[in-house]
Amino acid sequence: MAKIAFLLAAALLLGLVSVSQAIQGTATFYTTYNPSACYGNQDNGRMIAAASDGLWAGGKICGTMFTVRTATIDLSREAFAAIANPVAGKVLIDYQQL
């Protein structure tokens, strides 16, 4: 019985460990909203990011969500403010595709 309890506890702890890795980079922001390459002038909110060619992948990234923690990513002011004080202008981040 003790062995089963140990295995269950070990399984629960292993479930808390992330097997994926975040990518490090920097974040900046822009203040003027421009039509997006993915959605044109369609309003999809203010949480917007511009992507490098590597992330863009010919548009395959459209609609993808990322977890961003404080590669280079250019965010709307609102998206930048969600992770850092805009006064900083540029911060180091880790990001991971969801």
XYZ file of N, CA and C in Angstrom:
294
model
N 0.817 -1.199 0.000
C 0.000 0.000 0.000
C 0.864 1.266 0.000
N 1.974 1.237 0.747
C 2.873 2.385 0.790
C 3.497 2.630 -0.576
N 3.771 1.547 -1.313
C 4.363 1.673 -2.648
C 3.388 2.354 -3.601
N 2.114 2.007 -3.509
C 1.094 2.621 -4.371
C 0.957 4.108 -4.039
N 0.954 4.446 -2.744
C 0.861 5.850 -2.339
C 2.059 6.636 -2.855
N 3.249 6.037 -2.777
C 4.451 6.696 -3.282
C 4.353 6.924 -4.787
N 3.912 5.897 -5.522
C 3.795 6.022 -6.980
C 2.773 7.085 -7.364
N 1.660 7.154 -6.634
C 0.660 8.189 -6.917
C 1.225 9.583 -6.650
N 1.941 9.738 -5.534
C 2.546 11.035 -5.221
C 3.581 11.420 -6.271
N 4.392 10.454 -6.699
C 5.404 10.721 -7.723
C 4.746 11.118 -9.037
N 3.664 10.435 -9.409
C 2.957 10.756 -10.653
C 2.375 12.164 -10.593
N 1.819 12.540 -9.445
C 1.272 13.892 -9.296
C 2.362 14.949 -9.417
N 3.503 14.714 -8.794
C 4.606 15.672 -8.880
C 5.153 15.771 -10.294
N 5.279 14.642 -10.975
C 5.773 14.674 -12.353
C 4.808 15.414 -13.270
N 3.520 15.358 -12.971
C 2.531 16.074 -13.761
C 2.666 17.575 -13.651
N 3.296 18.046 -12.581
C 3.495 19.479 -12.394
C 4.700 20.013 -13.149
N 5.565 19.132 -13.616
C 6.777 19.527 -14.321
C 6.453 19.725 -15.795
N 6.842 20.858 -16.338
C 6.625 21.143 -17.753
C 7.742 20.521 -18.578
N 7.358 19.766 -19.611
C 8.366 19.152 -20.471
C 8.751 20.065 -21.625
N 8.013 21.137 -21.834
C 8.347 22.062 -22.910
C 9.267 23.150 -22.381
N 9.970 23.799 -23.294
C 10.888 24.856 -22.900
C 10.448 26.181 -23.494
N 10.600 27.213 -22.709
C 10.308 28.556 -23.195
C 11.503 29.066 -23.985
N 11.233 29.973 -24.894
C 12.267 30.605 -25.707
C 12.504 31.994 -25.132
N 13.758 32.392 -24.972
C 14.064 33.713 -24.437
C 14.167 34.735 -25.551
N 13.821 35.959 -25.246
C 13.922 37.038 -26.216
C 13.683 38.370 -25.545
N 13.305 39.370 -26.318
C 12.983 40.695 -25.797
C 11.607 41.091 -26.292
N 10.988 42.026 -25.597
C 9.693 42.556 -26.021
C 9.782 44.070 -26.078
N 9.161 44.659 -27.072
C 9.006 46.102 -27.213
C 7.523 46.347 -27.456
N 7.108 47.599 -27.618
C 5.703 47.842 -27.951
C 5.575 49.006 -28.913
N 4.437 49.057 -29.556
C 4.122 50.146 -30.472
C 2.793 50.737 -30.037
N 2.562 52.005 -30.339
C 1.359 52.683 -29.856
C 0.276 52.835 -30.913
N 0.617 52.738 -32.172
C -0.362 52.920 -33.239
C -0.814 51.570 -33.759
N -2.131 51.343 -33.773
C -2.657 50.089 -34.302
C -2.632 50.145 -35.821
N -2.094 49.131 -36.422
C -2.083 49.001 -37.878
C -2.888 47.770 -38.257
N -3.436 47.719 -39.467
C -4.081 46.473 -39.882
C -3.073 45.328 -39.780
N -3.559 44.162 -39.367
C -2.644 43.033 -39.192
C -2.539 42.200 -40.462
N -1.425 41.524 -40.612
C -1.218 40.645 -41.761
C -2.170 39.455 -41.704
N -2.593 39.076 -40.508
C -3.497 37.927 -40.373
C -4.952 38.305 -40.634
N -5.382 39.452 -40.115
C -6.809 39.777 -40.128
C -7.156 41.100 -40.794
N -6.184 41.773 -41.397
C -6.470 43.045 -42.055
C -7.022 44.057 -41.069
N -8.145 44.696 -41.405
C -8.763 45.703 -40.542
C -9.781 45.117 -39.572
N -9.973 43.807 -39.586
C -10.918 43.162 -38.672
C -10.459 43.377 -37.228
N -11.385 43.786 -36.359
C -11.048 44.047 -34.956
C -11.000 42.735 -34.184
N -9.796 42.321 -33.817
C -9.616 41.120 -32.999
C -9.051 41.477 -31.635
N -9.379 42.653 -31.131
C -8.923 43.077 -29.812
C -7.634 43.865 -29.891
N -7.113 44.205 -28.721
C -5.915 45.036 -28.645
C -4.683 44.267 -28.183
N -4.805 42.979 -27.896
C -3.671 42.160 -27.465
C -3.031 41.576 -28.718
N -2.110 42.337 -29.299
C -1.565 42.056 -30.626
C -0.055 41.913 -30.544
N 0.494 41.068 -31.382
C 1.951 40.929 -31.465
C 2.371 40.860 -32.924
N 3.477 41.507 -33.236
C 4.106 41.364 -34.549
C 5.176 40.289 -34.400
N 5.332 39.443 -35.400
C 6.253 38.304 -35.290
C 7.412 38.415 -36.269
N 8.520 37.826 -35.887
C 9.671 37.730 -36.791
C 9.325 36.763 -37.925
N 10.122 36.763 -38.981
C 9.876 35.850 -40.102
C 9.853 34.396 -39.643
N 10.737 34.049 -38.697
C 10.787 32.679 -38.198
C 9.501 32.264 -37.503
N 8.931 33.151 -36.697
C 7.660 32.852 -36.031
C 6.488 32.948 -36.994
N 6.528 33.919 -37.890
C 5.437 34.168 -38.830
C 5.143 32.933 -39.671
N 6.178 32.300 -40.187
C 6.057 31.052 -40.965
C 4.990 31.152 -42.051
N 5.017 32.256 -42.784
C 4.079 32.414 -43.890
C 2.623 32.506 -43.466
N 2.368 32.908 -42.230
C 1.001 33.067 -41.743
C 0.489 31.900 -40.917
N 1.279 30.851 -40.780
C 0.838 29.689 -39.994
C 0.601 30.045 -38.527
N 1.189 31.134 -38.081
C 1.062 31.536 -36.678
C -0.246 32.283 -36.395
N -0.952 32.728 -37.430
C -2.190 33.493 -37.241
C -3.154 32.758 -36.313
N -3.652 33.476 -35.321
C -4.597 32.907 -34.373
C -3.953 32.151 -33.224
N -2.635 31.981 -33.265
C -1.934 31.261 -32.207
C -1.808 32.145 -30.976
N -1.971 31.549 -29.813
C -1.803 32.276 -28.557
C -0.480 31.873 -27.931
N 0.141 32.800 -27.214
C 1.402 32.551 -26.526
C 1.273 32.941 -25.064
N 1.983 32.232 -24.225
C 2.210 32.669 -22.859
C 3.494 33.476 -22.902
N 3.460 34.716 -22.443
C 4.656 35.561 -22.466
C 5.043 35.879 -21.032
N 6.281 35.587 -20.689
C 6.826 35.919 -19.385
C 8.029 36.814 -19.618
N 8.061 37.894 -18.655
C 9.139 38.835 -18.609
C 10.357 38.137 -18.159
N 14.199 35.451 -28.874
C 13.428 35.857 -29.928
C 12.943 37.254 -29.659
N 12.519 37.969 -30.057
C 12.067 39.349 -30.021
C 10.624 39.380 -30.495
N 9.796 40.092 -29.785
C 8.381 40.177 -30.126
C 7.939 41.623 -29.924
N 7.214 42.168 -30.876
C 6.735 43.545 -30.832
C 5.254 43.498 -30.491
N 4.872 44.066 -29.362
C 3.514 43.973 -28.845
C 2.777 45.299 -28.949
N 1.446 45.233 -28.909
C 0.671 46.460 -28.738
C 0.961 46.982 -27.327
N 0.716 48.260 -27.095
C 0.971 48.830 -25.760
C 0.186 48.067 -24.696
N -1.051 47.704 -25.004
C -1.886 46.987 -24.044
C -1.301 45.616 -23.704
N -0.816 44.905 -24.716
C -0.219 43.588 -24.477
C 1.081 43.726 -23.686
N 1.889 44.736 -24.009
C 3.140 44.974 -23.276
C 2.842 45.291 -21.813
N 1.834 46.132 -21.574
C 1.484 46.523 -20.208
C 1.017 45.335 -19.374
N 0.562 44.268 -20.021
C 0.143 43.073 -19.285
C 1.331 42.332 -18.684
N 2.554 42.574 -19.203
C 3.730 41.865 -18.683
C 4.771 42.782 -18.055
N 4.728 44.086 -18.358
C 5.739 45.000 -17.820
C 5.228 46.434 -17.882
N 5.901 47.322 -17.169
C 5.575 48.740 -17.196
C 6.043 49.321 -18.529
N 5.138 49.938 -19.311
C 5.533 50.507 -20.601
C 6.670 51.523 -20.517
N 6.897 52.126 -19.360
C 8.004 53.069 -19.189
C 9.336 52.378 -19.496
N 9.417 51.071 -19.237
C 10.654 50.323 -19.497
C 10.986 50.307 -20.985
N 9.965 50.296 -21.849
C 10.186 50.325 -23.292
C 10.615 49.010 -23.901
N 11.476 48.267 -23.219
C 12.000 46.999 -23.732
C 12.354 46.120 -22.539
N 11.905 44.865 -22.545
C 12.199 43.946 -21.440
C 12.595 42.576 -21.978
N 13.332 41.836 -21.173
C 13.643 40.450 -21.505
C 12.424 39.594 -21.192
N 12.128 38.624 -22.047
C 10.958 37.765 -21.856
C 11.310 36.306 -22.129
N 10.467 35.416 -21.656
C 10.419 34.020 -22.072
C 9.030 33.842 -22.655
N 8.909 33.160 -23.786
C 7.581 32.918 -24.343
C 7.461 31.479 -24.777
N 6.216 31.002 -24.768
C 5.944 29.612 -25.084
C 4.612 29.537 -25.802
N 4.562 28.816 -26.902
C 3.311 28.653 -27.637
C 2.370 27.777 -26.838
N 1.091 28.166 -26.786
C 0.089 27.382 -26.062
C -0.509 26.323 -26.945
